[in-house]
mmCIF file of C-alpha atoms and ligand atoms in Angstrom:
data_model
loop_
_atom_site.group_PDB
_atom_site.id
_atom_site.type_symbol
_atom_site.label_atom_id
_atom_site.label_comp_id
_atom_site.label_asym_id
_atom_site.label_seq_id
_atom_site.Cartn_x
_atom_site.Cartn_y
_atom_site.Cartn_z
ATOM 1 C CA MET A 16 158.527 19.054 50.101
ATOM 2 C CA LEU A 17 157.043 15.807 48.817
ATOM 3 C CA ILE A 18 154.420 17.129 46.324
ATOM 4 C CA VAL A 19 154.629 16.229 43.056
ATOM 5 C CA SER A 20 151.881 18.032 40.984
ATOM 6 C CA PRO A 21 150.863 16.025 37.986
ATOM 7 C CA LYS A 22 150.688 18.092 35.212
ATOM 8 C CA ASP A 23 151.227 16.742 31.612
ATOM 9 C CA TRP A 24 148.693 13.724 31.897
ATOM 10 C CA GLU A 25 145.722 15.257 33.524
ATOM 11 C CA LEU A 26 142.759 14.968 31.611
ATOM 12 C CA PRO A 27 142.279 18.096 28.991
ATOM 13 C CA GLU A 28 138.926 19.689 29.817
ATOM 14 C CA SER A 29 137.906 19.256 26.305
ATOM 15 C CA ALA A 30 137.817 16.086 27.055
ATOM 16 C CA ALA A 31 134.790 16.286 29.088
ATOM 17 C CA THR A 32 132.586 18.194 26.822
ATOM 18 C CA PRO A 33 131.625 16.158 23.796
ATOM 19 C CA GLU A 34 129.095 13.602 23.673
ATOM 20 C CA ARG A 35 127.434 15.246 26.677
ATOM 21 C CA ASP A 36 124.351 12.936 27.155
ATOM 22 C CA TYR A 37 126.337 10.204 27.664
ATOM 23 C CA ALA A 38 128.647 11.306 29.799
ATOM 24 C CA LEU A 39 125.770 12.971 32.055
ATOM 25 C CA GLN A 40 124.381 9.389 32.005
ATOM 26 C CA SER A 41 127.513 7.567 32.991
ATOM 27 C CA ARG A 42 128.336 9.953 35.507
ATOM 28 C CA ARG A 43 125.022 9.583 37.242
ATOM 29 C CA ALA A 44 125.504 6.072 37.242
ATOM 30 C CA PHE A 45 129.279 6.406 38.422
ATOM 31 C CA LEU A 46 128.339 8.576 41.298
ATOM 32 C CA LYS A 47 125.921 6.003 42.585
ATOM 33 C CA THR A 48 128.430 3.486 42.386
ATOM 34 C CA THR A 49 131.247 5.287 44.223
ATOM 35 C CA GLY A 50 128.949 7.438 46.485
ATOM 36 C CA LEU A 51 130.852 10.325 45.285
ATOM 37 C CA GLY A 52 127.763 12.439 44.819
ATOM 38 C CA LEU A 53 128.461 14.478 48.228
ATOM 39 C CA ALA A 54 131.986 15.155 47.403
ATOM 40 C CA GLY A 55 131.154 16.392 43.784
ATOM 41 C CA VAL A 56 128.784 19.127 45.262
ATOM 42 C CA ALA A 57 131.539 19.998 48.045
ATOM 43 C CA LEU A 58 134.053 20.464 45.426
ATOM 44 C CA GLY A 59 132.067 21.779 42.750
ATOM 45 C CA GLY A 60 133.184 25.399 43.206
ATOM 46 C CA HIS A 61 136.320 24.788 41.398
ATOM 47 C CA GLY A 62 135.034 22.109 38.764
ATOM 48 C CA LEU A 63 137.897 19.791 38.981
ATOM 49 C CA LEU A 64 136.411 16.739 40.392
ATOM 50 C CA ASP A 65 133.324 17.170 38.153
ATOM 51 C CA SER A 66 135.478 17.333 34.759
ATOM 52 C CA ARG A 67 137.283 14.356 35.968
ATOM 53 C CA LEU A 68 134.408 12.345 36.665
ATOM 54 C CA LEU A 69 132.750 12.985 33.588
ATOM 55 C CA ALA A 70 136.093 12.014 31.645
ATOM 56 C CA ALA A 71 136.759 9.073 33.687
ATOM 57 C CA THR A 72 133.393 7.423 32.951
ATOM 58 C CA ARG A 73 133.533 7.797 29.094
ATOM 59 C CA GLY A 74 136.482 5.349 28.334
ATOM 60 C CA PHE A 75 139.650 6.250 27.249
ATOM 61 C CA PRO A 76 140.128 9.965 26.660
ATOM 62 C CA PRO A 77 143.412 11.143 25.265
ATOM 63 C CA VAL A 78 146.403 11.455 27.585
ATOM 64 C CA GLY A 79 148.428 14.449 27.417
ATOM 65 C CA ASN A 80 151.657 13.163 28.206
ATOM 66 C CA PRO A 81 153.830 12.393 25.160
ATOM 67 C CA ASP A 82 155.320 9.523 27.245
ATOM 68 C CA TYR A 83 151.883 7.890 27.566
ATOM 69 C CA ARG A 84 150.768 8.645 24.266
ATOM 70 C CA ASP A 85 153.039 6.253 22.587
ATOM 71 C CA PRO A 86 151.210 4.485 19.707
ATOM 72 C CA ALA A 87 152.901 1.130 20.460
ATOM 73 C CA LEU A 88 151.139 0.812 23.777
ATOM 74 C CA LYS A 89 148.046 -0.818 22.890
ATOM 75 C CA PRO A 90 145.656 -0.979 25.846
ATOM 76 C CA THR A 91 144.906 -4.778 26.668
ATOM 77 C CA PRO A 92 140.987 -5.385 26.360
ATOM 78 C CA TYR A 93 138.997 -4.752 29.696
ATOM 79 C CA ASP A 94 138.005 -8.423 29.783
ATOM 80 C CA LEU A 95 141.264 -9.641 29.876
ATOM 81 C CA ILE A 96 142.363 -6.933 32.530
ATOM 82 C CA THR A 97 139.814 -8.230 34.484
ATOM 83 C CA SER A 98 139.571 -12.179 34.237
ATOM 84 C CA TYR A 99 143.703 -12.818 33.901
ATOM 85 C CA ASN A 100 144.603 -11.996 37.582
ATOM 86 C CA ASN A 101 147.010 -12.514 40.311
ATOM 87 C CA PHE A 102 145.301 -12.381 43.742
ATOM 88 C CA PHE A 103 146.190 -15.158 45.717
ATOM 89 C CA GLU A 104 143.728 -14.452 48.649
ATOM 90 C CA PHE A 105 141.353 -15.894 46.226
ATOM 91 C CA GLY A 106 142.848 -18.618 44.419
ATOM 92 C CA THR A 107 146.284 -19.102 42.546
ATOM 93 C CA ASP A 108 144.678 -19.660 39.175
ATOM 94 C CA LYS A 109 144.683 -16.537 36.790
ATOM 95 C CA SER A 110 140.921 -17.288 36.477
ATOM 96 C CA ALA A 111 140.232 -17.785 40.038
ATOM 97 C CA PRO A 112 140.155 -14.075 41.354
ATOM 98 C CA LYS A 113 137.423 -13.236 39.294
ATOM 99 C CA LEU A 114 135.192 -16.197 40.287
ATOM 100 C CA ASN A 115 135.778 -16.156 43.824
ATOM 101 C CA ALA A 116 135.918 -12.536 44.784
ATOM 102 C CA GLN A 117 132.255 -11.196 43.553
ATOM 103 C CA LYS A 118 130.648 -11.730 46.619
ATOM 104 C CA TRP A 119 133.412 -10.008 48.915
ATOM 105 C CA LYS A 120 131.910 -6.629 50.145
ATOM 106 C CA THR A 121 134.486 -3.876 49.390
ATOM 107 C CA GLU A 122 131.921 -1.043 50.232
ATOM 108 C CA PRO A 123 132.056 0.823 52.684
ATOM 109 C CA TRP A 124 136.046 0.811 53.098
ATOM 110 C CA THR A 125 137.834 2.528 55.739
ATOM 111 C CA VAL A 126 141.610 3.473 54.941
ATOM 112 C CA THR A 127 144.123 4.204 58.221
ATOM 113 C CA ILE A 128 146.955 6.288 57.534
ATOM 114 C CA SER A 129 149.300 5.845 60.491
ATOM 115 C CA GLY A 130 152.809 5.734 61.875
ATOM 116 C CA LEU A 131 155.360 8.671 61.505
ATOM 117 C CA VAL A 132 153.144 11.104 60.414
ATOM 118 C CA ARG A 133 151.784 14.333 61.438
ATOM 119 C CA ASN A 134 148.270 13.956 59.817
ATOM 120 C CA PRO A 135 147.261 10.583 60.953
ATOM 121 C CA LEU A 136 143.861 9.459 59.316
ATOM 122 C CA LYS A 137 141.095 7.016 59.283
ATOM 123 C CA ILE A 138 139.223 7.783 56.584
ATOM 124 C CA GLU A 139 136.366 6.509 54.059
ATOM 125 C CA VAL A 140 137.546 5.549 50.528
ATOM 126 C CA ASN A 141 135.276 7.764 48.675
ATOM 127 C CA ASP A 142 136.417 10.689 51.314
ATOM 128 C CA LEU A 143 139.873 10.304 50.471
ATOM 129 C CA ILE A 144 139.334 10.138 46.863
ATOM 130 C CA ALA A 145 137.517 13.638 46.986
ATOM 131 C CA ARG A 146 140.514 14.603 49.408
ATOM 132 C CA MET A 147 142.725 13.606 46.742
ATOM 133 C CA GLY A 148 140.856 15.776 44.315
ATOM 134 C CA GLY A 149 139.181 13.184 42.260
ATOM 135 C CA PHE A 150 140.567 11.216 39.324
ATOM 136 C CA GLU A 151 142.911 11.402 36.436
ATOM 137 C CA GLN A 152 143.557 8.508 34.138
ATOM 138 C CA ARG A 153 146.534 7.379 33.026
ATOM 139 C CA VAL A 154 147.683 4.405 30.531
ATOM 140 C CA TYR A 155 150.658 2.307 32.211
ATOM 141 C CA ARG A 156 152.409 -0.580 30.979
ATOM 142 C CA MET A 157 151.922 -3.742 33.679
ATOM 143 C CA ARG A 158 154.650 -6.358 33.826
ATOM 144 C CA CYS A 159 154.352 -9.384 36.103
ATOM 145 C CA VAL A 160 157.785 -11.159 37.570
ATOM 146 C CA ALA A 161 156.615 -14.147 35.524
ATOM 147 C CA ALA A 162 157.192 -12.377 32.295
ATOM 148 C CA TRP A 163 153.838 -11.421 31.197
ATOM 149 C CA SER A 164 152.854 -8.120 30.445
ATOM 150 C CA MET A 165 149.375 -5.607 29.639
ATOM 151 C CA VAL A 166 148.744 -2.115 28.976
ATOM 152 C CA ILE A 167 145.968 -1.010 31.539
ATOM 153 C CA PRO A 168 144.412 2.426 31.241
ATOM 154 C CA TRP A 169 144.011 3.417 35.083
ATOM 155 C CA ASP A 170 141.642 5.748 37.184
ATOM 156 C CA GLY A 171 142.762 7.088 40.418
ATOM 157 C CA PHE A 172 145.163 9.314 41.962
ATOM 158 C CA PRO A 173 148.856 10.142 42.613
ATOM 159 C CA LEU A 174 150.237 8.273 45.673
ATOM 160 C CA ALA A 175 152.278 11.930 46.145
ATOM 161 C CA LYS A 176 149.175 13.489 47.013
ATOM 162 C CA LEU A 177 148.434 10.911 49.684
ATOM 163 C CA VAL A 178 151.944 10.919 50.754
ATOM 164 C CA ALA A 179 151.687 15.003 51.094
ATOM 165 C CA LEU A 180 148.050 14.462 52.794
ATOM 166 C CA ALA A 181 149.924 12.214 55.498
ATOM 167 C CA ASP A 182 152.754 14.858 56.228
ATOM 168 C CA PRO A 183 155.502 12.574 57.125
ATOM 169 C CA GLN A 184 157.807 12.923 60.012
ATOM 170 C CA PRO A 185 161.564 13.317 59.126
ATOM 171 C CA GLY A 186 162.142 9.774 60.631
ATOM 172 C CA ALA A 187 159.875 8.418 58.276
ATOM 173 C CA LYS A 188 161.726 6.555 55.309
ATOM 174 C CA PHE A 189 159.211 3.618 53.938
ATOM 175 C CA VAL A 190 155.470 3.421 53.261
ATOM 176 C CA LYS A 191 154.022 0.134 54.208
ATOM 177 C CA MET A 192 150.708 -0.923 52.878
ATOM 178 C CA THR A 193 148.489 -3.678 53.762
ATOM 179 C CA THR A 194 145.979 -5.700 51.739
ATOM 180 C CA ALA A 195 142.636 -6.361 53.898
ATOM 181 C CA ASN A 196 142.244 -9.613 55.812
ATOM 182 C CA VAL A 197 140.187 -11.670 53.066
ATOM 183 C CA PRO A 198 137.241 -13.572 55.221
ATOM 184 C CA LYS A 199 138.510 -17.040 55.366
ATOM 185 C CA THR A 200 135.022 -18.130 53.704
ATOM 186 C CA ILE A 201 136.207 -16.526 50.667
ATOM 187 C CA SER A 202 140.099 -17.542 50.526
ATOM 188 C CA GLY A 203 138.637 -21.172 51.190
ATOM 189 C CA GLN A 204 141.546 -23.606 50.407
ATOM 190 C CA TRP A 205 144.085 -20.977 49.177
ATOM 191 C CA GLU A 206 144.776 -20.065 52.982
ATOM 192 C CA ASN A 207 148.303 -21.132 52.911
ATOM 193 C CA ALA A 208 149.311 -20.000 49.555
ATOM 194 C CA LEU A 209 151.165 -16.981 50.936
ATOM 195 C CA GLU A 210 151.663 -15.318 54.390
ATOM 196 C CA TRP A 211 148.560 -13.174 55.165
ATOM 197 C CA PRO A 212 147.717 -10.035 54.875
ATOM 198 C CA TYR A 213 149.579 -9.395 51.855
ATOM 199 C CA VAL A 214 152.072 -6.520 52.583
ATOM 200 C CA GLU A 215 154.151 -4.337 50.252
ATOM 201 C CA GLY A 216 156.361 -1.214 50.619
ATOM 202 C CA LEU A 217 158.093 1.469 48.971
ATOM 203 C CA ARG A 218 160.877 4.085 50.034
ATOM 204 C CA ILE A 219 159.276 7.573 50.677
ATOM 205 C CA ASP A 220 160.855 8.843 47.431
ATOM 206 C CA GLU A 221 159.425 5.953 45.141
ATOM 207 C CA ALA A 222 155.979 6.764 46.659
ATOM 208 C CA ALA A 223 156.195 10.390 45.865
ATOM 209 C CA ASN A 224 157.684 9.704 42.399
ATOM 210 C CA GLU A 225 155.114 11.150 39.654
ATOM 211 C CA LEU A 226 154.543 7.661 38.328
ATOM 212 C CA SER A 227 153.264 6.096 41.739
ATOM 213 C CA PHE A 228 149.671 6.017 41.357
ATOM 214 C CA ILE A 229 146.461 4.656 43.308
ATOM 215 C CA ALA A 230 143.908 3.022 41.091
ATOM 216 C CA THR A 231 140.330 3.216 42.134
ATOM 217 C CA GLY A 232 139.161 2.384 38.555
ATOM 218 C CA ILE A 233 140.042 0.567 35.409
ATOM 219 C CA TYR A 234 138.836 2.031 31.734
ATOM 220 C CA GLY A 235 136.690 4.281 33.615
ATOM 221 C CA GLN A 236 134.714 1.787 35.568
ATOM 222 C CA PRO A 237 135.252 1.371 39.461
ATOM 223 C CA ILE A 238 137.926 -1.272 39.741
ATOM 224 C CA PRO A 239 136.406 -4.469 40.224
ATOM 225 C CA ASN A 240 137.154 -6.948 43.395
ATOM 226 C CA GLN A 241 139.682 -9.219 41.318
ATOM 227 C CA ASN A 242 141.771 -6.171 40.707
ATOM 228 C CA GLY A 243 142.016 -5.075 44.228
ATOM 229 C CA ALA A 244 138.775 -3.055 44.865
ATOM 230 C CA PRO A 245 138.665 -0.454 45.842
ATOM 231 C CA LEU A 246 141.971 0.787 45.936
ATOM 232 C CA ARG A 247 145.450 -0.929 44.609
ATOM 233 C CA LEU A 248 148.957 0.471 44.312
ATOM 234 C CA VAL A 249 150.378 0.948 40.626
ATOM 235 C CA THR A 250 154.368 0.982 40.312
ATOM 236 C CA PRO A 251 154.523 0.467 36.721
ATOM 237 C CA TRP A 252 158.332 0.755 36.536
ATOM 238 C CA LYS A 253 158.381 -2.374 39.101
ATOM 239 C CA CYS A 254 157.085 -5.981 38.834
ATOM 240 C CA GLY A 255 153.371 -6.320 39.242
ATOM 241 C CA PHE A 256 153.794 -7.949 42.720
ATOM 242 C CA LYS A 257 154.475 -4.741 44.287
ATOM 243 C CA GLY A 258 150.735 -3.357 43.329
ATOM 244 C CA VAL A 259 149.505 -4.440 46.287
ATOM 245 C CA LYS A 260 145.531 -4.621 46.373
ATOM 246 C CA SER A 261 142.620 -3.764 48.232
ATOM 247 C CA ILE A 262 144.812 -1.645 50.907
ATOM 248 C CA VAL A 263 143.327 -0.799 53.951
ATOM 249 C CA LYS A 264 146.789 0.541 55.746
ATOM 250 C CA PHE A 265 149.005 3.122 54.821
ATOM 251 C CA GLU A 266 151.646 3.228 57.442
ATOM 252 C CA PHE A 267 155.148 5.292 57.511
ATOM 253 C CA VAL A 268 157.795 3.501 58.954
ATOM 254 C CA ALA A 269 161.587 4.012 59.522
ATOM 255 C CA ASN A 270 162.625 0.676 58.370
ATOM 256 C CA GLN A 271 162.424 -1.414 55.309
ATOM 257 C CA PRO A 272 158.889 -3.138 55.678
ATOM 258 C CA ARG A 273 158.664 -6.899 55.071
ATOM 259 C CA ASN A 274 157.107 -7.751 51.434
ATOM 260 C CA THR A 275 155.180 -10.823 50.951
ATOM 261 C CA TRP A 276 156.928 -12.561 47.926
ATOM 262 C CA ASN A 277 159.936 -11.599 49.324
ATOM 263 C CA VAL A 278 159.150 -13.246 52.395
ATOM 264 C CA MET A 279 158.488 -16.153 50.235
ATOM 265 C CA SER A 280 161.511 -16.330 48.258
ATOM 266 C CA ALA A 281 164.047 -13.670 49.172
ATOM 267 C CA ARG A 282 166.464 -15.016 46.562
ATOM 268 C CA GLU A 283 164.004 -14.800 43.947
ATOM 269 C CA TYR A 284 162.019 -11.447 44.764
ATOM 270 C CA GLY A 285 163.610 -8.774 46.099
ATOM 271 C CA PHE A 286 162.320 -5.703 47.950
ATOM 272 C CA TYR A 287 162.952 -3.039 45.186
ATOM 273 C CA ALA A 288 161.651 -5.487 42.017
ATOM 274 C CA ASN A 289 162.246 -2.951 39.489
ATOM 275 C CA VAL A 290 161.597 -4.410 36.003
ATOM 276 C CA ASN A 291 165.093 -5.261 34.889
ATOM 277 C CA PRO A 292 165.789 -7.396 31.363
ATOM 278 C CA ASN A 293 169.424 -7.430 32.672
ATOM 279 C CA VAL A 294 168.952 -9.575 35.864
ATOM 280 C CA ASP A 295 167.338 -12.749 35.191
ATOM 281 C CA HIS A 296 164.966 -14.487 37.761
ATOM 282 C CA PRO A 297 167.023 -17.845 39.034
ATOM 283 C CA ARG A 298 164.443 -19.831 37.325
ATOM 284 C CA TRP A 299 163.982 -17.705 33.907
ATOM 285 C CA SER A 300 164.917 -14.825 31.796
ATOM 286 C CA GLN A 301 163.499 -11.332 32.321
ATOM 287 C CA GLY A 302 164.911 -10.146 28.779
ATOM 288 C CA SER A 303 161.189 -10.681 27.265
ATOM 289 C CA GLU A 304 157.600 -10.961 28.186
ATOM 290 C CA ARG A 305 154.483 -12.343 26.838
ATOM 291 C CA VAL A 306 152.036 -9.416 25.749
ATOM 292 C CA ILE A 307 148.538 -10.805 27.149
ATOM 293 C CA GLY A 308 145.987 -10.550 24.514
ATOM 294 C CA ALA A 309 148.489 -10.044 21.336
ATOM 295 C CA GLY A 310 149.382 -12.899 19.096
ATOM 296 C CA GLY A 311 147.306 -15.981 20.264
ATOM 297 C CA ALA A 312 146.430 -17.552 23.582
ATOM 298 C CA LEU A 313 150.101 -17.547 25.085
ATOM 299 C CA GLY A 314 150.551 -13.625 23.919
ATOM 300 C CA ALA A 315 153.127 -12.265 21.538
ATOM 301 C CA ARG A 316 156.774 -12.028 22.640
ATOM 302 C CA GLN A 317 158.434 -8.967 23.259
ATOM 303 C CA LYS A 318 161.569 -7.737 24.501
ATOM 304 C CA THR A 319 161.334 -6.270 28.456
ATOM 305 C CA LEU A 320 162.872 -2.729 28.764
ATOM 306 C CA LEU A 321 164.596 -1.405 31.495
ATOM 307 C CA PHE A 322 162.418 0.015 34.543
ATOM 308 C CA ASN A 323 159.631 -1.190 32.023
ATOM 309 C CA GLY A 324 160.304 1.783 29.867
ATOM 310 C CA TYR A 325 159.946 4.528 32.338
ATOM 311 C CA GLU A 326 163.774 5.161 32.707
ATOM 312 C CA LYS A 327 163.451 8.599 32.312
ATOM 313 C CA GLN A 328 161.118 9.157 35.300
ATOM 314 C CA VAL A 329 162.505 6.784 37.785
ATOM 315 C CA ALA A 330 166.365 6.104 37.158
ATOM 316 C CA ALA A 331 167.588 8.945 39.402
ATOM 317 C CA LEU A 332 166.148 7.026 42.204
ATOM 318 C CA TYR A 333 168.759 4.309 41.882
ATOM 319 C CA ALA A 334 171.590 6.312 40.974
ATOM 320 C CA GLY A 335 174.654 4.417 42.520
ATOM 321 C CA MET A 336 172.989 1.464 43.415
ATOM 322 C CA ASP A 337 173.976 -1.859 42.116
ATOM 323 C CA LEU A 338 170.492 -3.161 40.614
ATOM 324 C CA LYS A 339 172.085 -6.955 40.366
ATOM 325 C CA LYS A 340 172.499 -7.231 44.022
ATOM 326 C CA GLN A 341 169.450 -4.818 45.065
ATOM 327 C CA TYR A 342 166.792 -6.304 42.936
HETATM 328 N N1 MTE B 25 146.657 -8.596 47.827
HETATM 329 C C1 MTE B 25 147.170 -9.069 46.850
HETATM 330 N N2 MTE B 25 148.161 -8.124 46.047
HETATM 331 C C2 MTE B 25 148.654 -8.468 44.854
HETATM 332 C C3 MTE B 25 148.876 -10.019 44.647
HETATM 333 C C4 MTE B 25 148.064 -10.830 45.373
HETATM 334 O O1 MTE B 25 148.096 -12.244 45.342
HETATM 335 N N3 MTE B 25 147.619 -10.328 46.479
HETATM 336 N N4 MTE B 25 149.413 -10.250 43.559
HETATM 337 C C5 MTE B 25 150.130 -9.380 42.934
HETATM 338 C C6 MTE B 25 150.949 -9.901 41.511
HETATM 339 S S1 MTE B 25 151.797 -11.111 41.589
HETATM 340 C C7 MTE B 25 150.325 -9.288 40.512
HETATM 341 S S2 MTE B 25 151.153 -9.501 39.105
HETATM 342 C C8 MTE B 25 149.371 -7.966 40.223
HETATM 343 C C9 MTE B 25 148.154 -8.290 39.408
HETATM 344 O O2 MTE B 25 147.037 -7.328 39.267
HETATM 345 P P1 MTE B 25 146.246 -7.444 38.406
HETATM 346 O O3 MTE B 25 145.534 -8.942 38.473
HETATM 347 O O4 MTE B 25 145.185 -6.506 38.521
HETATM 348 O O5 MTE B 25 146.700 -7.746 36.950
HETATM 349 O O6 MTE B 25 148.695 -7.882 41.675
HETATM 350 C C10 MTE B 25 149.982 -8.021 42.662
HETATM 351 N N5 MTE B 25 148.963 -7.322 44.008
HETATM 352 MO MO1 MO B 26 153.170 -10.841 39.633
#
């Protein structure tokens, strides 16, 4: 079975009880923006979705797993997370996605699950979130291949749940994820920066790893367009470019799919893209990173950790592999 049930870092029920008025108020706003009102009613029987929504609207509740409670993990301010972006469909400057993606309509949004699965599906994103049991919040490190990093409190659901829903056939070995075709009027002069649509992929065992996450929110707010609305991949032990944004298709396939940055420059960007301070990028060191929002405009330098600090959770996935060759 591929199901990995999230345990330790599910929000404690107690996170939803204090400041009741504020919580109820922001929940109403949240239900309105996400269209989850009906789903909340449908799942109200066991109260799970309800309490997670309450908690998720209240900013930054405590995270149960000691791994995600590291006092050294200081969440990056919301404004930086949502204004310093890579989303090349909207321009190559860090500030461009926020400016250029505002008018893009990301609701309603249909997600397709297809390929070598027993349960192919075309589903509205809000129905999908409801099928996944609602939200949980996780604080993850995020590290771009270009040696900058942030700490981001994501809301969303484990990708393992989507894999379980799809019910892959034995021949399926990889999940390929595709970004929506961004309308040309929006992408404008940036059309040729990369090959579109942006695609990424994971081995199925990577996708089912407990850490792999589909984010639908940041700091308890619906994820903004520039960060990949309405749903994007988060694999915190890998470089940021694996985190494909605004996904319209999850396709289960037999062979390793193309991934956009690897297509751009195979010797610089691999398929695995695991964060690894011991394997430098051909043009720069991967031994350290700039922490965005810490210590001045460029960010304080800190050492980069193997698998971005998630060795315990993911090292077994790569046992016996030469990480210098399979970068
Ligand atoms: N569709 C799409 N997804 C993308 C990218 C992109 O250009 N297009 N950039 C990637 C890169 S290089 C990084 S570092 C992260 C940045 O995510 P953030 O802007 O939410 O921090 O998104 C990744 N996902
Ligand atoms: Mo990146």
